[in-house]
Amino acid sequence: MAGNSIGQIFRLTTFGESHGIAIGGVIDGCPAGLFLDLEQIRHELQRRKPGQSAITTQRKEDDEVEFLSGIFEDKTTGTPIGFVIKNKDQKSKDYSHIKDSYRPSHADYTYQEKYGNRDYRGGGRSSARETACRVVAGAIAKQILHSYGVDVFSYVSQIHNLVTHLDPEQVKIADIDANIVRCPDKEMALQMEEYIKEVKKAGDSVGGVITGVAKNVPVGLGEPVFDKLHADIGKAMLSINAVKGFEIGSGFGGTFLLGSEHNDEFISGEKGIETRSNNSGGIQGGISNGELIYFNVAFKPTATIIKPQNSVDKEGSPIVLEGKGRHDPCVLPRAVPIVDAMLALTLVDHILRNKTAKL
Amino acid sequence: MAGNSIGQIFRLTTFGESHGIAIGGVIDGCPAGLFLDLEQIRHELQRRKPGQSAITTQRKEDDEVEFLSGIFEDKTTGTPIGFVIKNKDQKSKDYSHIKDSYRPSHADYTYQEKYGNRDYRGGGRSSARETACRVVAGAIAKQILHSYGVDVFSYVSQIHNLVTHLDPEQVKIADIDANIVRCPDKEMALQMEEYIKEVKKAGDSVGGVITGVAKNVPVGLGEPVFDKLHADIGKAMLSINAVKGFEIGSGFGGTFLLGSEHNDEFISGEKGIETRSNNSGGIQGGISNGELIYFNVAFKPTATIIKPQNSVDKEGSPIVLEGKGRHDPCVLPRAVPIVDAMLALTLVDHILRNKTAKL
Amino acid sequence: MAGNSIGQIFRLTTFGESHGIAIGGVIDGCPAGLFLDLEQIRHELQRRKPGQSAITTQRKEDDEVEFLSGIFEDKTTGTPIGFVIKNKDQKSKDYSHIKDSYRPSHADYTYQEKYGNRDYRGGGRSSARETACRVVAGAIAKQILHSYGVDVFSYVSQIHNLVTHLDPEQVKIADIDANIVRCPDKEMALQMEEYIKEVKKAGDSVGGVITGVAKNVPVGLGEPVFDKLHADIGKAMLSINAVKGFEIGSGFGGTFLLGSEHNDEFISGEKGIETRSNNSGGIQGGISNGELIYFNVAFKPTATIIKPQNSVDKEGSPIVLEGKGRHDPCVLPRAVPIVDAMLALTLVDHILRNKTAKL
Amino acid sequence: MAGNSIGQIFRLTTFGESHGIAIGGVIDGCPAGLFLDLEQIRHELQRRKPGQSAITTQRKEDDEVEFLSGIFEDKTTGTPIGFVIKNKDQKSKDYSHIKDSYRPSHADYTYQEKYGNRDYRGGGRSSARETACRVVAGAIAKQILHSYGVDVFSYVSQIHNLVTHLDPEQVKIADIDANIVRCPDKEMALQMEEYIKEVKKAGDSVGGVITGVAKNVPVGLGEPVFDKLHADIGKAMLSINAVKGFEIGSGFGGTFLLGSEHNDEFISGEKGIETRSNNSGGIQGGISNGELIYFNVAFKPTATIIKPQNSVDKEGSPIVLEGKGRHDPCVLPRAVPIVDAMLALTLVDHILRNKTAKL
């Protein structure tokens, strides 16, 4: 109800502000009997962590997850998995100067109005730091998907007007982390990296698109009519900070095709009934059809910039805001594991939901 | 859980197949004391009805809603509002020829695989006929929004490659239904109409974009972190048949801007604190900021076409499907009231949810 | 949220007032592939129906259920099952005399205060007529339970101070409907029947206890810590009109035992690990242990009586209420199928929920 | 879904095993702007804490709650309140001897069967230690109730066959904690204390009844038809460890009254419309009517006893279990704050739910 949970059966609830004592979460509904690979969870957290490369913020955050429950002798017990990630030095800084300022395109104003007060330190609850909890839960979800033979991955496919035209079907997972942009198109990745560095130097920020992919998804996931699989994936993506758009399969581009061009013919193939093309993006009538699921997620440029900006304070009086030294000129490379996580969470939830579709 | 409900407090559950006895729904959580304008509900149903113009299917459906409960002396009582819309002549036709056929880009195959059996007559549960129930509930939601001074509307902004560049802020509601395309740009509407007629003649179909708008939305709607207002609007839109994409505010286009170009400066205006630009689309940090909410919804071309298509049957054997005489060459004009409805449902739910944000 | 749904996966939503056009419901989450025995559903409705014997109200209600969706060729399709039961002659009577009266121990006053208005005809939403919808859904749930080998039944075990001491384990289902009281203890049933007739003649009403039983329940149902199996059964029972108490296993009587007397020793038996005694009532730690589940449900005497009663009207002015000719002197015989239904609904929901407990 | 959350708007999710690193919880949906009295929260935890008196277990647990989020400058921010209570010395003991034993009337067997593995140390998730998290959340709920003028309290009204006949309406809160039994009837409390000591000496355990009370509850709480206020209170109580029964108002005793004796006449009183008697227990038609809410909760004797008991191990082989030195001969005194907590949580949830009943 208050919006801090996602999933129906595999259900993640997160808590925590960026500068409170800790952030954390509870995963309820994780099936018992899963051997947890803690190293893989740490690896995914590292992929999201600030300060990992020259094109992300140099801010240091300590993303060490501590599991408090639900795991016994390295196996899930079916009881809720509670976990925390401590915030470092959360009281070390003085935030009183932004206490009454409304930063453009941040959530300062809306939180203040909605709740009447807010933890203004570093974005508080609206900070993207919260997504670390999603990555923890998503990493566990990935391990469950693995047991079903499902692979999920995502990659940067556009930075500003630099676009890769790689076919999602052909992308190799190993190529994604081969560069700091997390674009598996090596040439394009270099250009993107250069561009992000320029933008950073200019004290500005830049957005782009992440493409998400799920391979070997079983047929039958998705609960029409409202919880269509792509509707739930879409919501999961739109819940990520800075996301402004989502499209599945042919998406907005598909509006330029005629029905006779867009329809995916059924054929008899190796794995049984398949489709010749895949404009549907692996989902028909809201239910997975066994083909590749692929989608695009649009990220706006980061709201935090170094350049001075006009704004107002709580009283509506004009102020000029000037950014400080460290910022994320482009969140996309670090958002790749978050897209992975939200996709994995959604798929696992639907795998579990689908277990009761038939008698 | 099984996906036939939407909303947390104002909650719609729908039921029914296109060729069963009736479709219908239950609205639970509608506040007591609302005088219902039944005429307006019928009006919205007429806007969605097949056969309303030369560019929609000529199929006749009788969309008469009958309210069974929850209303007493024309006022809502706070108890659930049950309603049905009877299906006409649901047994008159022989559907056995499509019983074992999988129509391209329809839900035949996925329903069959998920559930093991299906009502194959005319799409069954996956038919867009179900959306009539959404329109009924959405019409009631619109009346609640009206009591809060909120206006919602939507219009066709693109058909194939014909695009209007009207500013959503400037659109007049009266101009939308002024033509059968439901595009408030008169000139463009004529071109769209012509184009749809051509496509129809060719036995093909076409998609496009609907723009949705909400005006005078109170500040504070949306429940971070997962039920961000645009995440819930996005899900609601993606749950509509044939929708493949959703973008809020600057959307995918916003990825081509720098942070300094994209950020919405706060200013002191007539209604208090406002923003100079509105790339955020009226939502910041997942919470409405009082500015215009606007978004785009991409509809693929209708899957049903008259042109012959290759496919397979249940056994995977090749078949050729040939469309019959009546089809919807373009669903967008009829989808406008559905977008309205899903938007209204989402906003009302969030207005009610927001009532407990503060002590 | 507004309280008209029950169940998480197998989810029933009901609607309808006693004197509106119809009552009805939607069952979402019924697994596909169940052959429905419509005759059995009608049979359960007959068991609940008014006017079935000399000790129930002589009021005539037509409890014909019509299924509108979710069933195709006699089998469930996995889509929502919508159904309605029409109300007969709902406008034939003049209810204006009770419009402003608050009947003692009815819901008139509380509905009026909560919602600001109410359908005052015959109890409206608070009428026990709503339970007919529960019986329909419960009958379907019973058929699912049957496919799992689970039997559920209930019977009248106390009327006023007439108590049967039958061991629930020994009760034969066939003996329950062998008399109009639905007490399988033949001798006691006769006494109860006599007593109810006396009370009826006196224009008064009487309560009692129904014992509910579930046999062959699989081990593992129940979701600790909050959705313990007996907590969900208890809630389901307490949601029935006129119910004031619930106890599982040893219940309130168990408070008079010491731990050494109350504990159920584990033993090795025919079906594997069993317990020697069953004070737990088949549930330990909130999870079924395979033993007989049994519980008691306390029903207060019906609020509607013929004897004159003092009360007040809407303005608080004293009035005297006099009952009319037909009333239910004792609801218990007709409540037996309702207890059955609520038990069946709860167990099916937990069977489905339990499908994802382990990987 | 997996059962570790309770409440719809004011929603508590708990996690943790008795011998894991920590137990804890997340409260989502706590309204913003509540000044938290941390001292009062600690006080409630002290009331539940083991080792507090000669009649409870002498086991030492450190019940220090640490709040991690959702509170800023001592006020709730409307974001989720995460908290943890560390477990002391959780690895210090050897539990391998009970690893494969099934203790009578504990949850060992059912957890093992449901989940396939379990944290067997000291009861794991099924331990009553989890209820400390409920007390934390309940203490916050109590503070919200306080702002509405609502008082909740509970007290021991029966130990074995020692019963107090105090009228709940007359009980003074101050008298409850005046003795270690938490029975406000001073004389009876002494007898109860003596009896518990005897039972303890005998290595046995004893159960009883706690009476719960809510005063000054606003009219209108409760959501018919399934989420009737007493159904939700009942479920909350039945979810507490060792609870076997619940009755509201006249409860099981009311079955011995006739309708004319049981019905609560409406009268015009000081606070407006009142009832002369209160067999309804403050709730009619599932909705609070402004009168005192009172109910009884039956607790079975603690399953852990010192006396030797027969049982079986995982393989079904007979074993004899002998209790160790420290046990709770009677949980009721320590369960009083848990009943308080579950009542407060339920009422706050319904206060918030009721905010959208009327337009």
Short mmCIF file of C-alpha atoms in Angstrom, two decimals, chain B residues 13-319:
data_model
loop_
_atom_site.label_atom_id
_atom_site.label_comp_id
_atom_site.label_asym_id
_atom_site.label_seq_id
_atom_site.Cartn_x
_atom_site.Cartn_y
_atom_site.Cartn_z
CA THR B 13 -11.87 -6.87 -10.77
CA THR B 14 -13.13 -7.87 -14.19
CA PHE B 15 -14.42 -11.16 -15.57
CA GLY B 16 -15.80 -12.49 -18.79
CA GLU B 17 -14.99 -13.81 -22.22
CA SER B 18 -15.95 -12.15 -25.50
CA HIS B 19 -18.38 -14.91 -26.39
CA GLY B 20 -19.55 -16.06 -22.99
CA ILE B 21 -22.85 -15.01 -21.45
CA ALA B 22 -21.59 -11.70 -20.17
CA ILE B 23 -18.56 -9.70 -19.17
CA GLY B 24 -18.59 -7.67 -16.00
CA GLY B 25 -16.75 -6.44 -13.00
CA VAL B 26 -16.72 -5.47 -9.37
CA ILE B 27 -15.45 -2.14 -8.09
CA ASP B 28 -14.51 -2.48 -4.46
CA GLY B 29 -13.47 0.54 -2.44
CA CYS B 30 -15.52 3.19 -4.19
CA PRO B 31 -16.20 5.79 -1.49
CA ALA B 32 -19.79 6.20 -0.38
CA GLY B 33 -21.78 9.28 -1.20
CA LEU B 34 -20.97 9.77 -4.89
CA PHE B 35 -23.95 10.68 -7.05
CA LEU B 36 -23.51 8.58 -10.16
CA ASP B 37 -24.17 10.12 -13.55
CA LEU B 38 -25.24 7.03 -15.45
CA GLU B 39 -25.53 8.96 -18.68
CA GLN B 40 -21.85 9.80 -18.60
CA ILE B 41 -20.98 6.14 -18.07
CA ARG B 42 -23.06 5.19 -21.09
CA HIS B 43 -21.39 7.94 -23.06
CA GLU B 44 -17.92 6.57 -22.34
CA LEU B 45 -19.08 3.10 -23.35
CA GLN B 46 -20.37 4.52 -26.63
CA ARG B 47 -16.94 6.00 -27.28
CA ARG B 48 -15.39 2.53 -27.00
CA LYS B 49 -18.14 0.67 -28.83
CA PRO B 50 -17.42 -1.14 -32.09
CA GLY B 51 -19.20 0.00 -35.23
CA GLN B 52 -19.20 3.65 -34.24
CA SER B 53 -17.56 4.91 -37.41
CA ALA B 54 -16.26 3.98 -40.84
CA ILE B 55 -12.75 3.36 -39.53
CA THR B 56 -13.60 0.86 -36.82
CA THR B 57 -14.91 -2.67 -37.04
CA GLN B 58 -18.52 -2.88 -38.19
CA ARG B 59 -19.12 -5.67 -35.70
CA LYS B 60 -22.14 -4.98 -33.51
CA GLU B 61 -21.80 -5.29 -29.81
CA ASP B 62 -24.35 -4.28 -27.33
CA ASP B 63 -22.59 -2.44 -24.62
CA GLU B 64 -25.40 -1.87 -22.15
CA VAL B 65 -24.11 -1.92 -18.62
CA GLU B 66 -26.36 -3.10 -15.83
CA PHE B 67 -25.41 -2.19 -12.27
CA LEU B 68 -26.32 -4.87 -9.77
CA SER B 69 -25.23 -3.45 -6.43
CA GLY B 70 -23.45 -0.74 -4.49
CA ILE B 71 -25.74 2.05 -5.64
CA PHE B 72 -28.84 3.15 -3.78
CA GLU B 73 -31.03 6.07 -4.72
CA ASP B 74 -28.39 7.02 -7.35
CA LYS B 75 -25.63 7.26 -4.79
CA THR B 76 -22.75 4.92 -4.05
CA THR B 77 -23.11 3.20 -0.70
CA GLY B 78 -19.49 2.20 -0.12
CA THR B 79 -20.32 -1.45 -0.81
CA PRO B 80 -18.98 -3.18 -3.91
CA ILE B 81 -20.40 -2.09 -7.25
CA GLY B 82 -21.12 -5.17 -9.32
CA PHE B 83 -22.01 -4.76 -12.98
CA VAL B 84 -22.50 -6.84 -16.11
CA ILE B 85 -22.55 -6.22 -19.84
CA LYS B 86 -24.34 -8.99 -21.68
CA ASN B 87 -22.84 -10.52 -24.77
CA LYS B 88 -25.26 -10.66 -27.69
CA ASP B 89 -25.86 -13.85 -29.64
CA GLN B 90 -22.83 -15.45 -28.13
CA LYS B 91 -23.68 -18.86 -29.45
CA SER B 92 -24.71 -17.90 -32.94
CA LYS B 93 -21.46 -18.60 -34.71
CA ASP B 94 -19.37 -21.61 -35.39
CA TYR B 95 -15.85 -21.17 -34.08
CA SER B 96 -14.68 -24.74 -34.44
CA HIS B 97 -12.46 -23.83 -37.39
CA ILE B 98 -10.22 -21.71 -35.20
CA LYS B 99 -10.36 -24.09 -32.27
CA ASP B 100 -6.96 -25.54 -33.01
CA SER B 101 -5.42 -22.64 -34.95
CA TYR B 102 -2.88 -20.30 -33.52
CA ARG B 103 -3.40 -16.86 -35.02
CA PRO B 104 -0.16 -14.84 -35.37
CA SER B 105 0.42 -12.31 -32.60
CA HIS B 106 -2.78 -13.29 -30.82
CA ALA B 107 -2.95 -14.96 -27.43
CA ASP B 108 -4.24 -18.32 -28.70
CA TYR B 109 -1.01 -20.20 -28.25
CA THR B 110 0.00 -18.70 -24.93
CA TYR B 111 -3.41 -19.17 -23.28
CA GLN B 112 -3.54 -22.76 -24.49
CA GLU B 113 -0.09 -23.49 -23.07
CA LYS B 114 -0.62 -21.65 -19.80
CA TYR B 115 -4.02 -23.04 -18.92
CA GLY B 116 -4.23 -26.28 -20.89
CA ASN B 117 -7.58 -25.27 -22.37
CA ARG B 118 -9.23 -22.06 -23.46
CA ASP B 119 -12.43 -20.48 -24.65
CA TYR B 120 -11.32 -20.07 -28.25
CA ARG B 121 -14.42 -18.23 -29.43
CA GLY B 122 -13.36 -14.80 -30.67
CA GLY B 123 -10.37 -14.45 -28.41
CA GLY B 124 -12.19 -15.40 -25.23
CA ARG B 125 -10.65 -13.68 -22.25
CA SER B 126 -7.87 -12.11 -24.32
CA SER B 127 -10.36 -10.23 -26.45
CA ALA B 128 -10.34 -6.45 -26.13
CA ARG B 129 -14.01 -6.74 -25.30
CA GLU B 130 -12.87 -7.02 -21.67
CA THR B 131 -11.86 -3.36 -21.79
CA ALA B 132 -15.52 -2.32 -21.81
CA CYS B 133 -15.49 -3.16 -18.10
CA ARG B 134 -12.51 -0.91 -17.59
CA VAL B 135 -14.39 1.91 -19.29
CA VAL B 136 -17.34 1.48 -16.93
CA ALA B 137 -15.11 1.65 -13.86
CA GLY B 138 -13.03 4.41 -15.38
CA ALA B 139 -16.13 6.49 -15.98
CA ILE B 140 -16.96 6.27 -12.28
CA ALA B 141 -13.36 7.14 -11.44
CA LYS B 142 -13.62 10.17 -13.71
CA GLN B 143 -16.60 11.36 -11.70
CA ILE B 144 -14.61 11.09 -8.50
CA LEU B 145 -11.73 12.98 -10.12
CA HIS B 146 -14.20 15.62 -11.18
CA SER B 147 -15.08 16.18 -7.52
CA TYR B 148 -11.38 16.88 -6.93
CA GLY B 149 -11.17 19.24 -9.92
CA VAL B 150 -8.95 16.85 -11.85
CA ASP B 151 -9.42 16.42 -15.61
CA VAL B 152 -8.15 13.43 -17.54
CA PHE B 153 -8.24 13.00 -21.28
CA SER B 154 -6.33 11.39 -24.09
CA TYR B 155 -6.10 11.61 -27.83
CA VAL B 156 -4.55 10.01 -30.87
CA SER B 157 -1.23 11.73 -31.54
CA GLN B 158 0.22 9.37 -34.11
CA ILE B 159 -1.10 6.91 -36.71
CA HIS B 160 1.67 5.05 -38.45
CA ASN B 161 4.03 7.86 -39.53
CA LEU B 162 1.44 10.60 -39.30
CA VAL B 163 2.26 12.57 -36.16
CA THR B 164 0.69 15.62 -34.58
CA HIS B 165 2.93 17.94 -32.63
CA LEU B 166 0.26 19.57 -30.54
CA ASP B 167 1.37 20.62 -27.10
CA PRO B 168 -0.62 18.47 -24.62
CA GLU B 169 -1.02 21.57 -22.44
CA GLN B 170 -2.90 23.31 -25.26
CA VAL B 171 -5.26 20.52 -26.34
CA LYS B 172 -8.95 21.26 -25.88
CA ILE B 173 -11.05 18.31 -24.77
CA ALA B 174 -13.84 19.33 -27.12
CA ASP B 175 -11.53 18.94 -30.12
CA ILE B 176 -10.82 15.28 -29.44
CA ASP B 177 -14.18 13.83 -30.33
CA ALA B 178 -14.67 16.38 -33.09
CA ASN B 179 -13.48 13.77 -35.57
CA ILE B 180 -13.66 10.00 -35.80
CA VAL B 181 -9.91 9.54 -35.37
CA ARG B 182 -9.96 11.35 -32.02
CA CYS B 183 -6.98 13.47 -32.95
CA PRO B 184 -7.53 17.09 -31.88
CA ASP B 185 -5.32 18.30 -34.75
CA LYS B 186 -8.02 18.71 -37.40
CA GLU B 187 -5.76 18.68 -40.44
CA MET B 188 -3.75 15.74 -39.29
CA ALA B 189 -6.93 13.90 -38.31
CA LEU B 190 -8.11 14.04 -41.90
CA GLN B 191 -4.88 12.56 -43.19
CA MET B 192 -5.01 9.86 -40.54
CA GLU B 193 -8.58 9.01 -41.46
CA GLU B 194 -7.64 8.69 -45.12
CA TYR B 195 -4.71 6.52 -44.30
CA ILE B 196 -6.71 4.19 -42.06
CA LYS B 197 -9.29 3.78 -44.82
CA GLU B 198 -6.56 2.80 -47.27
CA VAL B 199 -5.13 0.28 -44.85
CA LYS B 200 -8.59 -1.12 -44.27
CA LYS B 201 -9.16 -1.53 -47.96
CA ALA B 202 -5.87 -3.39 -48.21
CA GLY B 203 -7.06 -5.79 -45.52
CA ASP B 204 -4.24 -4.68 -43.30
CA SER B 205 -3.98 -2.85 -39.96
CA VAL B 206 -2.04 0.00 -38.45
CA GLY B 207 -0.87 1.19 -35.04
CA GLY B 208 0.15 4.47 -33.48
CA VAL B 209 0.40 6.49 -30.32
CA ILE B 210 -2.15 7.84 -27.86
CA THR B 211 -1.17 10.73 -25.61
CA GLY B 212 -2.71 10.79 -22.16
CA VAL B 213 -3.09 13.85 -19.98
CA ALA B 214 -4.12 14.67 -16.43
CA LYS B 215 -4.67 18.27 -15.38
CA ASN B 216 -4.87 19.80 -11.91
CA VAL B 217 -3.61 16.70 -10.20
CA PRO B 218 -2.97 17.45 -6.52
CA VAL B 219 0.64 17.44 -5.35
CA GLY B 220 1.59 14.30 -3.45
CA LEU B 221 0.16 11.35 -5.38
CA GLY B 222 2.36 8.29 -5.80
CA GLU B 223 3.91 5.88 -3.34
CA PRO B 224 7.65 5.53 -3.65
CA VAL B 225 9.68 3.49 -4.05
CA PHE B 226 7.89 0.83 -6.11
CA ASP B 227 4.45 2.31 -6.64
CA LYS B 228 5.71 5.53 -8.13
CA LEU B 229 2.82 7.29 -9.79
CA HIS B 230 4.22 6.90 -13.30
CA ALA B 231 5.10 3.25 -12.62
CA ASP B 232 1.47 2.55 -11.77
CA ILE B 233 0.19 4.59 -14.72
CA GLY B 234 2.66 2.76 -16.93
CA LYS B 235 1.52 -0.63 -15.75
CA ALA B 236 -2.11 0.34 -16.24
CA MET B 237 -1.38 1.37 -19.83
CA LEU B 238 0.78 -1.68 -20.59
CA SER B 239 -2.10 -3.86 -19.42
CA ILE B 240 -4.25 -2.60 -22.34
CA ASN B 241 -4.42 -4.94 -25.33
CA ALA B 242 -1.90 -4.15 -28.10
CA VAL B 243 0.17 -1.69 -26.03
CA LYS B 244 3.93 -2.09 -26.51
CA GLY B 245 5.37 1.06 -24.99
CA PHE B 246 4.92 3.82 -22.44
CA GLU B 247 6.81 7.02 -21.79
CA ILE B 248 6.17 9.79 -19.30
CA GLY B 249 7.18 13.42 -19.72
CA SER B 250 10.25 13.71 -21.89
CA GLY B 251 10.34 9.92 -22.24
CA PHE B 252 12.66 8.34 -24.79
CA GLY B 253 13.17 11.77 -26.36
CA GLY B 254 14.56 13.04 -23.07
CA THR B 255 17.57 10.75 -23.47
CA PHE B 256 18.86 13.16 -26.12
CA LEU B 257 19.04 16.06 -23.66
CA LEU B 258 21.76 16.95 -21.19
CA GLY B 259 20.93 17.32 -17.52
CA SER B 260 21.22 21.09 -17.77
CA GLU B 261 18.66 21.05 -20.59
CA HIS B 262 16.35 18.50 -19.03
CA ASN B 263 16.11 19.68 -15.43
CA ASP B 264 12.92 21.54 -14.57
CA GLU B 265 13.74 24.74 -12.69
CA PHE B 266 11.47 25.56 -9.79
CA ILE B 267 9.89 28.98 -9.86
CA SER B 268 7.34 30.87 -7.82
CA GLY B 269 4.15 31.10 -9.85
CA GLU B 270 0.46 31.73 -9.57
CA LYS B 271 -0.39 28.49 -7.85
CA GLY B 272 2.69 28.58 -5.63
CA ILE B 273 5.81 26.61 -6.42
CA GLU B 274 5.84 25.55 -10.06
CA THR B 275 8.38 24.40 -12.62
CA ARG B 276 9.44 26.45 -15.64
CA SER B 277 9.67 23.48 -17.99
CA ASN B 278 7.97 20.13 -17.52
CA ASN B 279 10.22 17.37 -18.77
CA SER B 280 9.32 15.50 -15.61
CA GLY B 281 5.76 15.12 -16.89
CA GLY B 282 4.29 16.27 -13.61
CA ILE B 283 5.95 13.58 -11.50
CA GLN B 284 9.20 13.81 -9.52
CA GLY B 285 10.58 11.03 -7.39
CA GLY B 286 7.44 9.10 -8.23
CA ILE B 287 5.16 11.77 -6.72
CA SER B 288 2.97 14.26 -8.57
CA ASN B 289 4.24 17.85 -8.36
CA GLY B 290 1.10 19.62 -9.51
CA GLU B 291 2.23 20.19 -13.10
CA LEU B 292 0.54 18.61 -16.12
CA ILE B 293 0.92 14.85 -16.27
CA TYR B 294 1.37 13.71 -19.86
CA PHE B 295 2.55 10.47 -21.41
CA ASN B 296 2.57 8.47 -24.62
CA VAL B 297 1.28 4.97 -25.18
CA ALA B 298 2.39 2.92 -28.21
CA PHE B 299 -0.16 0.61 -29.82
CA LYS B 300 1.02 -2.03 -32.28
CA PRO B 301 -1.04 -2.62 -35.41
CA THR B 302 -4.06 -4.84 -34.71
CA ALA B 303 -3.16 -8.52 -34.94
CA THR B 304 -6.36 -9.38 -36.82
CA ILE B 305 -5.96 -8.69 -40.53
CA ILE B 306 -7.80 -9.85 -43.63
CA LYS B 307 -4.70 -10.68 -45.64
CA PRO B 308 -3.81 -14.38 -45.61
CA GLN B 309 -1.14 -15.37 -43.12
CA ASN B 310 0.96 -18.45 -42.50
CA SER B 311 0.77 -20.10 -39.10
CA VAL B 312 0.53 -23.48 -37.42
CA ASP B 313 -2.16 -25.41 -35.63
CA LYS B 314 -2.02 -27.04 -32.22
CA GLU B 315 0.02 -29.92 -33.58
CA GLY B 316 2.51 -27.56 -35.18
CA SER B 317 1.29 -28.33 -38.73
CA PRO B 318 1.41 -25.40 -41.18
CA ILE B 319 -1.89 -23.68 -41.95
#
